[in-house]
Coordinates of C-alpha atoms in Angstrom, one line a residue:
Chain A
M1113 CA 57.4 133.1 -76.7
I1114 CA 57.4 136.5 -75.0
R1115 CA 60.4 138.9 -75.3
V1116 CA 60.4 142.1 -73.3
S1117 CA 63.2 144.6 -73.7
H1118 CA 63.8 147.8 -71.8
L1119 CA 60.2 148.2 -70.9
T1120 CA 59.4 151.5 -69.1
K1121 CA 56.1 153.1 -68.2
R1122 CA 55.9 156.5 -66.7
Y1123 CA 52.9 158.3 -65.4
G1124 CA 54.0 161.9 -65.2
A1125 CA 56.9 161.9 -62.7
H1126 CA 56.1 158.5 -61.4
T1127 CA 57.8 155.5 -63.0
A1128 CA 55.6 152.5 -62.6
V1129 CA 57.8 150.1 -64.6
N1130 CA 61.5 150.8 -64.9
D1131 CA 63.6 149.2 -67.7
L1132 CA 62.2 145.7 -67.5
S1133 CA 63.8 143.0 -69.7
F1134 CA 63.0 139.3 -69.7
H1135 CA 62.3 136.3 -71.8
I1136 CA 59.5 133.9 -71.3
E1137 CA 59.8 130.4 -72.8
K1138 CA 57.1 128.1 -74.1
G1139 CA 55.2 125.7 -71.9
A1140 CA 55.9 126.6 -68.2
V1141 CA 54.2 128.5 -65.4
Y1142 CA 55.8 131.9 -64.6
G1143 CA 55.1 133.9 -61.5
F1144 CA 55.2 137.6 -61.3
L1145 CA 56.0 138.3 -57.7
G1146 CA 56.1 141.6 -56.0
P1147 CA 54.5 143.7 -53.2
N1148 CA 51.4 145.8 -53.9
G1149 CA 52.1 148.6 -56.3
A1150 CA 55.3 147.0 -57.7
G1151 CA 54.2 147.4 -61.3
K1152 CA 52.9 143.8 -61.9
S1153 CA 49.5 144.8 -63.2
T1154 CA 51.0 147.6 -65.3
T1155 CA 53.5 145.2 -66.8
M1156 CA 50.7 142.7 -67.6
N1157 CA 48.5 145.4 -69.1
I1158 CA 51.4 146.3 -71.4
L1159 CA 52.1 142.7 -72.3
T1160 CA 48.5 142.3 -73.4
G1161 CA 48.3 145.6 -75.3
C1162 CA 45.8 147.2 -72.9
L1163 CA 48.3 149.9 -72.1
S1164 CA 51.1 151.4 -74.2
A1165 CA 54.7 151.5 -72.9
T1166 CA 56.6 154.8 -72.7
E1167 CA 59.7 153.0 -73.9
G1168 CA 60.8 149.5 -74.8
E1169 CA 59.4 146.7 -76.8
V1170 CA 57.2 143.7 -76.3
F1171 CA 57.2 140.8 -78.7
I1172 CA 54.5 138.2 -78.4
A1173 CA 55.2 135.1 -80.5
G1174 CA 57.4 137.3 -82.7
H1175 CA 54.8 140.1 -83.2
D1176 CA 55.4 143.6 -81.8
I1177 CA 52.4 144.3 -79.5
Q1178 CA 52.4 148.0 -80.5
L1179 CA 52.9 147.6 -84.3
K1180 CA 51.0 144.4 -84.9
P1181 CA 48.5 144.3 -82.1
M1182 CA 46.0 142.1 -83.9
E1183 CA 48.4 139.3 -84.6
A1184 CA 50.0 139.5 -81.1
K1185 CA 46.7 139.6 -79.2
R1186 CA 45.5 136.4 -81.0
H1187 CA 48.1 134.5 -79.0
I1188 CA 47.0 135.8 -75.6
G1189 CA 44.2 135.1 -73.2
Y1190 CA 44.1 137.7 -70.4
L1191 CA 42.4 137.9 -67.1
P1192 CA 42.8 141.4 -65.6
E1193 CA 42.8 142.1 -61.9
I1194 CA 39.0 142.7 -62.0
P1195 CA 37.3 140.0 -64.1
P1196 CA 35.9 141.9 -67.1
V1197 CA 32.6 140.2 -67.2
Y1198 CA 29.3 141.7 -68.3
A1199 CA 26.8 141.5 -65.5
D1200 CA 23.8 141.4 -67.8
M1201 CA 24.9 138.3 -69.6
T1202 CA 25.0 134.6 -68.6
P1203 CA 28.4 132.9 -68.7
A1204 CA 27.4 131.0 -71.8
E1205 CA 26.4 134.1 -73.7
Y1206 CA 29.5 136.0 -72.4
L1207 CA 31.9 133.2 -73.5
K1208 CA 30.2 133.0 -76.9
F1209 CA 30.7 136.8 -77.3
V1210 CA 34.4 136.3 -76.6
L1211 CA 34.7 133.4 -79.0
E1212 CA 33.1 135.6 -81.8
A1213 CA 35.3 138.6 -81.0
K1214 CA 38.3 136.3 -81.2
R1215 CA 37.0 135.0 -84.5
V1216 CA 37.1 131.4 -83.5
P1217 CA 35.5 129.3 -86.3
R1218 CA 31.9 128.6 -85.4
S1219 CA 32.4 124.8 -85.7
E1220 CA 34.7 124.9 -82.7
H1221 CA 32.4 127.0 -80.4
Q1222 CA 30.5 124.2 -78.8
K1223 CA 33.6 122.2 -78.0
Q1224 CA 35.6 125.1 -76.6
L1225 CA 32.7 126.3 -74.5
A1226 CA 32.1 122.9 -73.0
D1227 CA 35.8 122.4 -72.4
A1228 CA 36.5 125.7 -70.7
M1229 CA 33.3 125.5 -68.6
A1230 CA 34.2 122.0 -67.4
K1231 CA 37.8 123.0 -66.6
T1232 CA 36.7 126.1 -64.6
G1233 CA 33.7 124.3 -63.0
I1234 CA 31.0 126.8 -64.2
T1235 CA 28.9 124.3 -66.3
Y1236 CA 26.1 124.4 -63.7
M1237 CA 26.1 128.2 -63.6
K1238 CA 26.1 128.7 -67.4
N1239 CA 22.6 130.0 -67.6
R1240 CA 22.6 132.3 -64.6
L1241 CA 23.2 136.0 -65.0
I1242 CA 26.7 136.9 -64.1
R1243 CA 25.2 139.7 -62.0
N1244 CA 24.0 137.0 -59.6
L1245 CA 27.2 135.0 -59.4
S1246 CA 29.6 135.2 -56.4
K1247 CA 33.1 136.7 -56.7
G1248 CA 34.6 133.3 -57.0
Y1249 CA 32.4 132.3 -59.9
R1250 CA 33.0 135.6 -61.7
Q1251 CA 36.7 134.9 -61.4
R1252 CA 36.2 131.5 -62.9
V1253 CA 34.1 133.0 -65.8
G1254 CA 37.0 135.4 -66.2
I1255 CA 39.5 132.6 -66.4
A1256 CA 37.3 130.6 -68.9
Q1257 CA 37.2 133.8 -71.0
A1258 CA 41.0 133.8 -71.1
L1259 CA 40.9 130.2 -72.4
M1260 CA 38.7 131.0 -75.3
G1261 CA 40.3 130.4 -78.7
N1262 CA 42.9 128.2 -77.0
P1263 CA 45.7 130.8 -76.9
E1264 CA 49.3 129.8 -76.4
I1265 CA 49.8 132.3 -73.7
I1266 CA 47.5 132.8 -70.7
I1267 CA 48.1 135.8 -68.5
L1268 CA 46.3 135.9 -65.1
D1269 CA 46.5 138.9 -62.9
E1270 CA 46.1 137.9 -59.2
P1271 CA 43.8 135.0 -60.1
T1272 CA 43.1 133.9 -56.6
V1273 CA 42.3 137.2 -54.9
G1274 CA 38.9 137.2 -53.2
L1275 CA 38.4 133.4 -53.4
D1276 CA 37.8 131.1 -50.4
P1277 CA 40.5 128.5 -49.5
V1278 CA 38.8 125.7 -51.3
Q1279 CA 38.4 127.7 -54.4
I1280 CA 42.0 128.9 -54.2
I1281 CA 43.2 125.3 -54.2
E1282 CA 41.0 124.5 -57.2
I1283 CA 42.2 127.4 -59.2
R1284 CA 45.8 126.5 -58.4
E1285 CA 45.1 123.0 -59.5
L1286 CA 43.7 124.4 -62.8
I1287 CA 46.7 126.7 -63.3
R1288 CA 49.1 123.8 -62.9
E1289 CA 47.0 121.8 -65.4
L1290 CA 47.0 124.7 -67.9
G1291 CA 50.8 124.9 -67.6
R1292 CA 51.1 121.6 -69.3
D1293 CA 50.0 122.8 -72.7
H1294 CA 50.1 126.6 -72.4
T1295 CA 52.5 129.2 -71.2
V1296 CA 51.0 130.7 -68.1
I1297 CA 52.0 133.9 -66.4
L1298 CA 50.4 134.8 -63.2
S1299 CA 50.9 137.6 -60.8
S1300 CA 50.7 137.5 -57.0
H1301 CA 52.0 139.3 -53.9
I1302 CA 51.8 136.0 -52.0
L1303 CA 54.9 134.0 -52.3
S1304 CA 53.5 130.6 -51.2
E1305 CA 51.0 130.8 -54.0
V1306 CA 53.7 131.4 -56.6
E1307 CA 55.9 128.8 -55.0
S1308 CA 53.2 126.2 -55.2
V1309 CA 52.3 126.6 -58.9
C1310 CA 55.1 128.3 -60.7
D1311 CA 58.2 126.8 -62.3
S1312 CA 60.0 130.2 -62.6
L1313 CA 59.8 133.5 -60.8
L1314 CA 60.1 137.1 -61.8
I1315 CA 60.5 139.3 -58.8
I1316 CA 59.5 142.9 -59.4
V1317 CA 59.9 145.6 -56.8
N1318 CA 59.3 149.3 -57.4
G1319 CA 59.0 148.6 -61.1
K1320 CA 62.4 147.0 -61.3
L1321 CA 63.2 143.3 -62.0
L1322 CA 65.2 142.1 -59.1
A1323 CA 65.5 138.4 -60.0
A1324 CA 64.3 136.1 -62.8
D1325 CA 65.1 132.5 -62.6
T1326 CA 63.7 129.0 -61.9
K1327 CA 62.6 128.3 -58.4
E1328 CA 65.5 125.8 -57.8
N1329 CA 68.1 128.2 -59.1
L1330 CA 66.8 131.0 -56.9
T1331 CA 66.9 128.8 -53.8
R1332 CA 70.4 127.5 -54.7
R1333 CA 71.7 131.0 -55.3
F1334 CA 70.7 132.0 -51.8
A1335 CA 71.6 128.7 -50.1
G1336 CA 75.2 129.8 -49.7
E1337 CA 74.2 131.9 -46.8
S1338 CA 72.9 129.2 -44.5
K1339 CA 73.3 130.0 -40.9
L1340 CA 74.3 127.8 -37.9
H1341 CA 72.6 128.5 -34.6
L1342 CA 74.3 127.4 -31.4
L1343 CA 73.4 127.3 -27.7
I1344 CA 76.5 127.0 -25.5
R1345 CA 76.9 127.1 -21.8
G1346 CA 80.0 128.9 -20.5
D1347 CA 81.4 132.3 -19.7
E1348 CA 81.4 135.0 -22.3
E1349 CA 85.1 135.3 -22.9
N1350 CA 85.7 131.6 -23.3
V1351 CA 82.9 131.1 -25.7
R1352 CA 83.9 134.1 -27.8
G1353 CA 87.5 132.9 -27.9
I1354 CA 86.5 129.4 -29.2
L1355 CA 84.0 130.8 -31.7
N1356 CA 86.7 133.1 -33.2
G1357 CA 89.1 130.1 -33.3
I1358 CA 86.9 128.0 -35.5
A1359 CA 88.4 127.9 -39.0
G1360 CA 86.2 129.1 -41.9
A1361 CA 83.4 130.5 -39.7
V1362 CA 82.3 134.1 -39.0
C1363 CA 80.3 134.8 -35.9
I1364 CA 77.7 137.4 -36.8
R1365 CA 75.8 137.5 -33.6
M1366 CA 76.2 136.4 -30.0
E1367 CA 73.9 137.2 -27.1
E1368 CA 73.0 135.8 -23.7
T1369 CA 69.7 133.9 -23.6
E1370 CA 67.1 134.1 -20.8
E1371 CA 69.0 131.3 -19.0
T1372 CA 72.1 132.8 -17.4
G1373 CA 75.4 131.5 -18.7
V1374 CA 73.9 130.1 -21.9
W1375 CA 74.8 131.9 -25.1
H1376 CA 73.1 132.0 -28.4
A1377 CA 75.6 132.4 -31.3
V1378 CA 74.9 132.6 -35.0
L1379 CA 77.7 131.5 -37.4
I1380 CA 77.9 131.7 -41.2
A1381 CA 80.4 129.8 -43.2
K1382 CA 82.9 131.7 -45.3
E1383 CA 82.9 129.2 -48.2
C1384 CA 79.8 127.1 -48.1
A1385 CA 81.6 124.6 -45.9
D1386 CA 79.9 122.4 -43.4
L1387 CA 80.9 123.8 -40.0
R1388 CA 79.1 121.4 -37.7
E1389 CA 82.0 119.0 -37.0
N1390 CA 84.5 121.8 -36.5
V1391 CA 82.2 123.4 -34.0
F1392 CA 81.6 120.2 -32.2
T1393 CA 85.2 119.4 -31.7
A1394 CA 86.2 122.9 -30.8
F1395 CA 83.7 123.0 -27.9
A1396 CA 84.3 119.4 -26.9
S1397 CA 88.0 119.9 -26.5
A1398 CA 87.4 123.0 -24.4
A1399 CA 84.9 121.0 -22.3
L1400 CA 82.1 123.5 -22.9
P1401 CA 78.7 121.9 -23.3
L1402 CA 77.1 122.5 -26.7
L1403 CA 73.4 122.5 -25.8
E1404 CA 71.9 122.9 -29.3
M1405 CA 73.1 123.1 -32.9
R1406 CA 70.7 123.9 -35.7
T1407 CA 71.2 124.8 -39.4
E1408 CA 68.9 127.5 -40.8
K1409 CA 68.5 127.3 -44.6
P1410 CA 67.1 130.4 -46.2
T1411 CA 63.7 129.9 -47.8
L1412 CA 62.4 131.7 -50.8
E1413 CA 60.2 133.5 -48.3
Q1414 CA 63.1 135.1 -46.5
M1415 CA 64.9 135.9 -49.7
Y1416 CA 61.8 137.6 -51.0
L1417 CA 61.3 139.5 -47.8
E1418 CA 64.9 140.6 -47.8
M1419 CA 64.8 141.7 -51.4
T1420 CA 61.6 143.7 -51.0
T1421 CA 62.7 145.4 -47.8
M1422 CA 66.1 146.2 -49.2
A1423 CA 64.5 147.8 -52.3
G1424 CA 62.1 149.6 -50.1
R1425 CA 64.9 151.1 -48.0
E1426 CA 66.7 152.2 -51.2
E1427 CA 63.6 153.9 -52.4
Q1428 CA 63.3 155.8 -49.1
R1429 CA 66.9 157.0 -49.3
V1430 CA 66.3 158.3 -52.8
Chain B
M605 CA 32.6 144.3 -85.0
M606 CA 29.6 141.9 -85.4
A607 CA 30.3 140.4 -82.0
V608 CA 30.2 143.8 -80.3
F609 CA 27.1 144.8 -82.3
K610 CA 25.3 141.6 -81.3
R611 CA 26.3 141.9 -77.7
E612 CA 25.3 145.6 -77.4
F613 CA 22.0 145.2 -79.3
G614 CA 21.1 142.2 -77.1
A615 CA 22.0 144.1 -74.0
Y616 CA 19.7 147.0 -74.9
F617 CA 16.7 144.7 -75.1
K618 CA 17.7 142.5 -72.2
G619 CA 17.5 145.4 -69.8
I620 CA 15.2 148.4 -69.7
P621 CA 17.0 151.0 -72.0
G622 CA 15.9 149.5 -75.3
Y623 CA 12.3 149.2 -74.4
L624 CA 12.2 152.5 -72.6
F625 CA 13.7 154.3 -75.6
T626 CA 11.3 152.6 -78.0
A627 CA 8.3 153.2 -75.8
F628 CA 9.3 156.8 -75.3
L629 CA 9.6 157.6 -79.0
V630 CA 6.5 155.7 -80.0
L631 CA 4.4 157.1 -77.3
F632 CA 5.3 160.7 -77.7
T633 CA 5.1 160.6 -81.5
G634 CA 1.7 158.9 -81.1
V635 CA 0.5 161.7 -78.8
Y636 CA 1.7 164.4 -81.2
V637 CA 0.2 162.6 -84.2
M638 CA -3.1 162.4 -82.3
V639 CA -3.1 166.0 -81.3
N640 CA -1.8 167.5 -84.5
N641 CA -3.1 165.2 -87.2
L642 CA -6.2 163.5 -85.8
S643 CA -7.6 166.3 -83.6
G644 CA -6.0 169.1 -85.6
Y645 CA -7.2 167.9 -89.0
T646 CA -3.9 168.2 -90.8
A647 CA -2.5 165.6 -93.1
S648 CA 1.1 166.7 -92.5
F649 CA 2.8 164.0 -90.6
E650 CA 6.2 165.8 -90.9
Y651 CA 4.7 168.6 -88.8
S652 CA 4.3 166.2 -85.9
L653 CA 7.8 164.9 -86.3
K654 CA 9.1 168.5 -86.1
A655 CA 7.2 169.1 -82.9
V656 CA 8.3 165.8 -81.3
S657 CA 12.0 166.1 -82.2
F658 CA 12.7 167.7 -78.8
I659 CA 12.2 164.2 -77.3
Y660 CA 15.6 163.2 -78.5
M661 CA 17.1 165.4 -75.7
V662 CA 15.8 162.8 -73.2
A663 CA 15.7 159.7 -75.3
V664 CA 19.3 159.9 -76.6
P665 CA 21.0 159.9 -73.2
V666 CA 18.9 156.9 -72.2
L667 CA 20.8 154.9 -74.9
T668 CA 24.2 156.5 -74.8
M669 CA 24.8 157.1 -71.1
R670 CA 25.9 153.7 -70.2
S671 CA 27.5 152.7 -73.5
L672 CA 31.1 153.4 -72.8
A673 CA 30.9 155.0 -69.3
E674 CA 29.7 151.8 -67.8
E675 CA 32.4 149.7 -69.5
K676 CA 35.0 151.9 -67.9
K677 CA 33.4 151.8 -64.5
Q678 CA 33.0 148.0 -64.5
K679 CA 36.5 147.6 -66.0
T680 CA 35.0 145.5 -68.8
D681 CA 36.8 147.9 -71.3
Q682 CA 39.9 145.9 -70.4
L683 CA 38.5 143.0 -72.2
L684 CA 37.8 145.1 -75.3
Y685 CA 41.4 146.4 -75.2
A686 CA 42.8 142.9 -74.8
L687 CA 40.7 141.1 -77.5
P688 CA 42.1 141.2 -81.0
L689 CA 39.7 143.9 -82.0
R690 CA 40.4 147.3 -83.6
M691 CA 39.2 150.2 -81.5
S692 CA 37.3 151.5 -84.5
S693 CA 35.4 148.2 -84.9
V694 CA 34.5 148.3 -81.2
V695 CA 33.1 151.9 -81.5
L696 CA 31.4 151.1 -84.8
G697 CA 29.8 148.0 -83.3
K698 CA 28.5 149.9 -80.4
Y699 CA 27.3 152.8 -82.5
L700 CA 25.5 150.6 -85.0
A701 CA 23.8 148.7 -82.2
M702 CA 22.4 152.1 -81.0
A703 CA 21.4 153.1 -84.5
A704 CA 19.6 149.7 -84.8
V705 CA 17.8 150.3 -81.6
L706 CA 16.7 153.7 -83.0
L707 CA 15.5 152.0 -86.1
V708 CA 13.0 150.0 -84.0
P709 CA 10.8 152.9 -83.0
C710 CA 11.3 154.5 -86.4
V711 CA 9.8 151.5 -88.1
I712 CA 6.9 151.5 -85.7
I713 CA 6.4 155.2 -86.2
G714 CA 6.5 154.4 -89.9
T715 CA 3.1 152.9 -89.7
Y716 CA 1.5 156.1 -88.5
P717 CA 1.3 157.8 -91.9
L718 CA -0.4 154.6 -93.3
I719 CA -2.9 154.8 -90.5
L720 CA -3.5 158.5 -91.2
C721 CA -4.3 157.5 -94.8
A722 CA -7.6 156.1 -93.6
W723 CA -8.9 159.6 -92.9
G724 CA -7.4 161.7 -95.7
N725 CA -4.8 162.2 -98.3
V726 CA -1.3 161.9 -96.8
N727 CA 1.7 162.8 -99.0
L728 CA 3.5 159.6 -98.1
L729 CA 6.7 160.6 -99.9
M730 CA 7.0 163.7 -97.8
A731 CA 6.1 161.8 -94.7
Y732 CA 8.8 159.1 -95.2
N733 CA 11.3 161.7 -96.3
G734 CA 10.6 163.4 -93.0
L735 CA 10.9 160.2 -91.1
F736 CA 14.2 159.4 -92.8
A737 CA 15.5 162.8 -91.7
F738 CA 14.2 162.2 -88.2
F739 CA 16.2 158.9 -88.1
L740 CA 19.3 160.6 -89.4
L741 CA 19.0 163.4 -86.9
G742 CA 18.7 160.8 -84.1
A743 CA 21.6 158.9 -85.4
A744 CA 23.8 162.0 -85.4
L745 CA 22.7 162.9 -81.9
L746 CA 23.5 159.3 -80.8
S747 CA 27.1 159.7 -82.1
V748 CA 27.4 162.9 -80.0
G749 CA 26.1 161.0 -76.9
L750 CA 28.5 158.1 -77.5
F751 CA 31.4 160.5 -77.6
I752 CA 30.4 162.1 -74.4
S753 CA 29.9 158.7 -72.8
S754 CA 33.5 157.8 -73.8
M755 CA 34.9 160.7 -71.8
T756 CA 33.5 159.8 -68.4
E757 CA 33.0 156.7 -66.3
N758 CA 30.0 158.1 -64.6
Q759 CA 26.6 157.3 -66.2
V760 CA 24.8 160.2 -64.6
A761 CA 27.5 162.7 -65.6
S762 CA 27.4 161.3 -69.1
A763 CA 23.6 161.6 -69.3
V764 CA 23.5 165.1 -67.9
I765 CA 26.2 166.4 -70.1
T766 CA 24.6 164.8 -73.2
L767 CA 21.2 166.4 -72.2
L768 CA 22.9 169.8 -71.9
V769 CA 24.7 169.6 -75.2
L770 CA 21.5 168.5 -77.0
L771 CA 19.6 171.2 -75.3
I772 CA 22.0 173.8 -76.6
L773 CA 21.9 172.2 -80.1
Y774 CA 18.1 172.3 -79.9
L775 CA 17.9 175.9 -78.8
L776 CA 20.9 177.0 -80.9
N777 CA 18.7 178.8 -83.5
D778 CA 16.8 180.8 -80.8
L779 CA 19.9 181.5 -78.7
V780 CA 21.9 183.0 -81.6
S781 CA 19.0 185.2 -82.7
Y782 CA 19.4 187.0 -79.4
M783 CA 23.0 187.8 -80.1
S784 CA 23.9 191.2 -81.4
P785 CA 24.6 191.0 -85.1
M786 CA 27.4 193.6 -84.9
S787 CA 30.6 192.5 -86.5
R788 CA 32.6 192.9 -83.3
A789 CA 30.2 190.8 -81.3
S790 CA 30.5 188.1 -84.0
F791 CA 34.2 188.2 -83.9
I792 CA 34.3 187.9 -80.1
A793 CA 31.8 185.0 -80.1
L794 CA 33.7 183.2 -82.8
T795 CA 37.0 183.7 -80.8
V796 CA 35.3 182.2 -77.8
A797 CA 34.0 179.3 -79.9
I798 CA 37.5 178.6 -81.2
V799 CA 39.0 178.7 -77.7
L800 CA 36.3 176.3 -76.5
A801 CA 36.9 173.9 -79.4
F802 CA 40.7 173.8 -78.8
L803 CA 40.1 173.4 -75.1
L804 CA 38.1 170.2 -75.9
I805 CA 40.9 169.0 -78.3
Y806 CA 43.4 169.7 -75.5
L807 CA 41.4 167.6 -73.1
L808 CA 41.4 164.8 -75.6
T809 CA 45.0 164.9 -76.7
K810 CA 46.7 166.6 -73.7
S811 CA 49.2 168.1 -76.1
L812 CA 49.4 171.7 -74.9
A813 CA 51.9 172.9 -77.5
V814 CA 49.9 171.8 -80.5
C815 CA 46.5 173.0 -79.2
A816 CA 47.8 176.4 -78.0
G817 CA 49.7 176.9 -81.2
L818 CA 46.9 176.0 -83.6
G819 CA 44.4 177.9 -81.4
V820 CA 46.5 181.1 -81.4
L821 CA 47.0 180.7 -85.2
S822 CA 43.3 180.3 -85.8
I823 CA 42.4 183.3 -83.7
A824 CA 45.1 185.3 -85.4
G825 CA 43.8 184.3 -88.8
L826 CA 40.3 185.2 -87.8
Y827 CA 41.5 188.6 -86.5
V828 CA 43.3 189.4 -89.7
Y829 CA 40.2 188.4 -91.7
Y830 CA 38.0 190.5 -89.5
R831 CA 40.3 193.5 -89.9
L832 CA 40.5 193.2 -93.7
E833 CA 36.9 192.3 -94.3
P834 CA 34.6 193.1 -91.4
L835 CA 31.4 192.8 -93.6
P836 CA 30.9 189.0 -93.5
F837 CA 31.2 189.2 -89.8
F838 CA 27.9 191.1 -89.6
G839 CA 25.6 188.5 -88.2
G840 CA 28.4 186.1 -89.0
F841 CA 28.3 184.1 -85.8
A842 CA 24.6 183.4 -86.1
N843 CA 25.1 182.2 -89.6
V844 CA 28.0 179.9 -88.7
M845 CA 26.0 178.4 -85.8
R846 CA 22.9 178.0 -87.9
R847 CA 25.0 176.0 -90.4
L848 CA 26.4 173.9 -87.7
G849 CA 23.0 173.2 -86.0
L850 CA 21.6 169.8 -86.6
F851 CA 18.0 170.6 -85.9
D852 CA 17.8 173.4 -88.5
R853 CA 18.9 171.0 -91.2
F854 CA 16.3 168.5 -90.0
Y855 CA 13.6 171.2 -90.2
A856 CA 14.7 172.2 -93.7
Q857 CA 14.4 168.6 -94.8
L858 CA 10.9 168.4 -93.5
N859 CA 9.7 170.9 -96.1
G860 CA 9.7 168.1 -98.6
V861 CA 13.0 168.7 -100.2
F862 CA 15.4 165.8 -100.2
D863 CA 18.6 167.7 -99.9
V864 CA 21.8 165.6 -100.3
K865 CA 23.7 168.5 -98.6
H866 CA 21.9 167.9 -95.3
M867 CA 22.3 164.1 -95.6
V868 CA 26.1 164.5 -96.1
Y869 CA 26.2 166.9 -93.2
F870 CA 24.5 164.4 -90.8
L871 CA 26.8 161.6 -92.0
S872 CA 29.9 163.9 -91.5
V873 CA 28.8 164.6 -88.0
I874 CA 28.4 160.9 -87.3
V875 CA 31.9 160.1 -88.8
L876 CA 33.5 163.0 -86.9
F877 CA 32.1 162.0 -83.5
L878 CA 32.8 158.3 -84.0
F879 CA 36.4 159.3 -84.9
L880 CA 36.6 161.4 -81.8
T881 CA 35.3 158.5 -79.7
V882 CA 37.9 156.2 -81.1
Q883 CA 40.6 158.8 -80.2
S884 CA 39.2 159.2 -76.7
L885 CA 39.4 155.4 -76.1
Q886 CA 42.9 155.2 -77.7
K887 CA 44.0 158.0 -75.4
R888 CA 43.3 155.8 -72.4
R889 CA 45.9 153.3 -73.5
W890 CA 48.4 156.1 -73.8
A891 CA 47.8 157.4 -70.3
E892 CA 50.8 159.4 -69.2

């Protein structure tokens, strides 16, 4: 559906997007995830033809966005960061303007208008001036605008920013629903949001693509590094000796807790093996009481944090 | 294009600008017609149009100031960039909406000569020829204002700059008559004009090499011409400026001559500034 290859955007000396390449398939919800200023909006602006790339190509449904913008743009509905609504129009007038600009046949206007307004819940507001609508409703009008003409691809830039919690849940619900018959791309710097609505993630930091995969694959890829937390009572040398003796385990941290004589150790397995039984028998045969044993699985959250901070440090070094 | 035209035209009459603009033109023309024609006992409606044309300096910015500047400020221009619309049809739609708004007061003013007929013999052909030129002058000034609006995102800046530019255009004839007609003065003034023109092109295109190159070439050419043949430079600057001036051509048209030359000039100005506006909008997409 969307093919991006070696996309780069430079603003003078600053590189906002750096050699981005990815594919987006039909009929799924994709999440662009990255901290503020990572290049998410710039990428989306390039995908929708609002901005031109310094280098690289973008194909939308087989059309080059630079060379055949009219054909490519017909397949896209776009909600930019700030909903581009005209304050002096009512939602109904505004959506009609978008329908006309997208050259949707007049016979379909009524149906599309009613559908989009019902989906985004703005039917009751349709005759008020957008000037008088709250931020949340303007956002909904913006989303309804993106749905006009029933495009195959819907691109939403931070669609839930500035909404109240109830509205956020409603909009997420809507995005999930849209994902059934459209390809949806949304951006966010909040992981939980992307996690709850997206099937696949594209993680962008400092204009570079760090990872692009389905949610399950990403979690699995990082599951290899699950950690085992132990609380053991005993003297330091004994505990350390036993820990080093456990086959297939590496002790990455050991420190005394607030309770004297109780040690907190963190183990990681060398080859994804389950260490729990080995640990238990090792301490049991040495008659050292194992007070607690807990497995810590990495979440997407940690993985995301690690990636972004790592990339941040690299940037500082450069 | 039609969608943009309809939206813009509607927007002018949903808010104040359309009514303000219409009222302004109708009222001031009415006052001038009353003073010149009714109280002054002259049948020449064109004379009133000539006297009232200065009102464009205030009226044109009213229409043009928000046109593109506001879109940029409210970020609604993003929608125009993302919709499957050509930039040229967006600009044309916006421009035609403004021209249509201008048509409203012109049609109302068009009844004045008929009213005047009640008291004397009005040469209607001359009157309407004058009104047509009045409309074209306004349309050309609107294209200048639209272009200025595309370069800023501040409505006030857009209005003030437009006012200044129109003021210079209006006073152009008087201003250049104060200039020394000496050849050297003309050469210097033309050089400054070329530098300013290329500075503007540089601001639009940001391509230093091309602008500096072409600018230096033009000045060098001018210098060679000046050295070889200094005679045409005597009063040359004033002549060039008079030919460029929009108001002078409007005045000439009022004398009752329908001169295609002037019409073509007005249309060329409109096309040039619409083209520049499209370029100025395209440039934003190529932001470096």
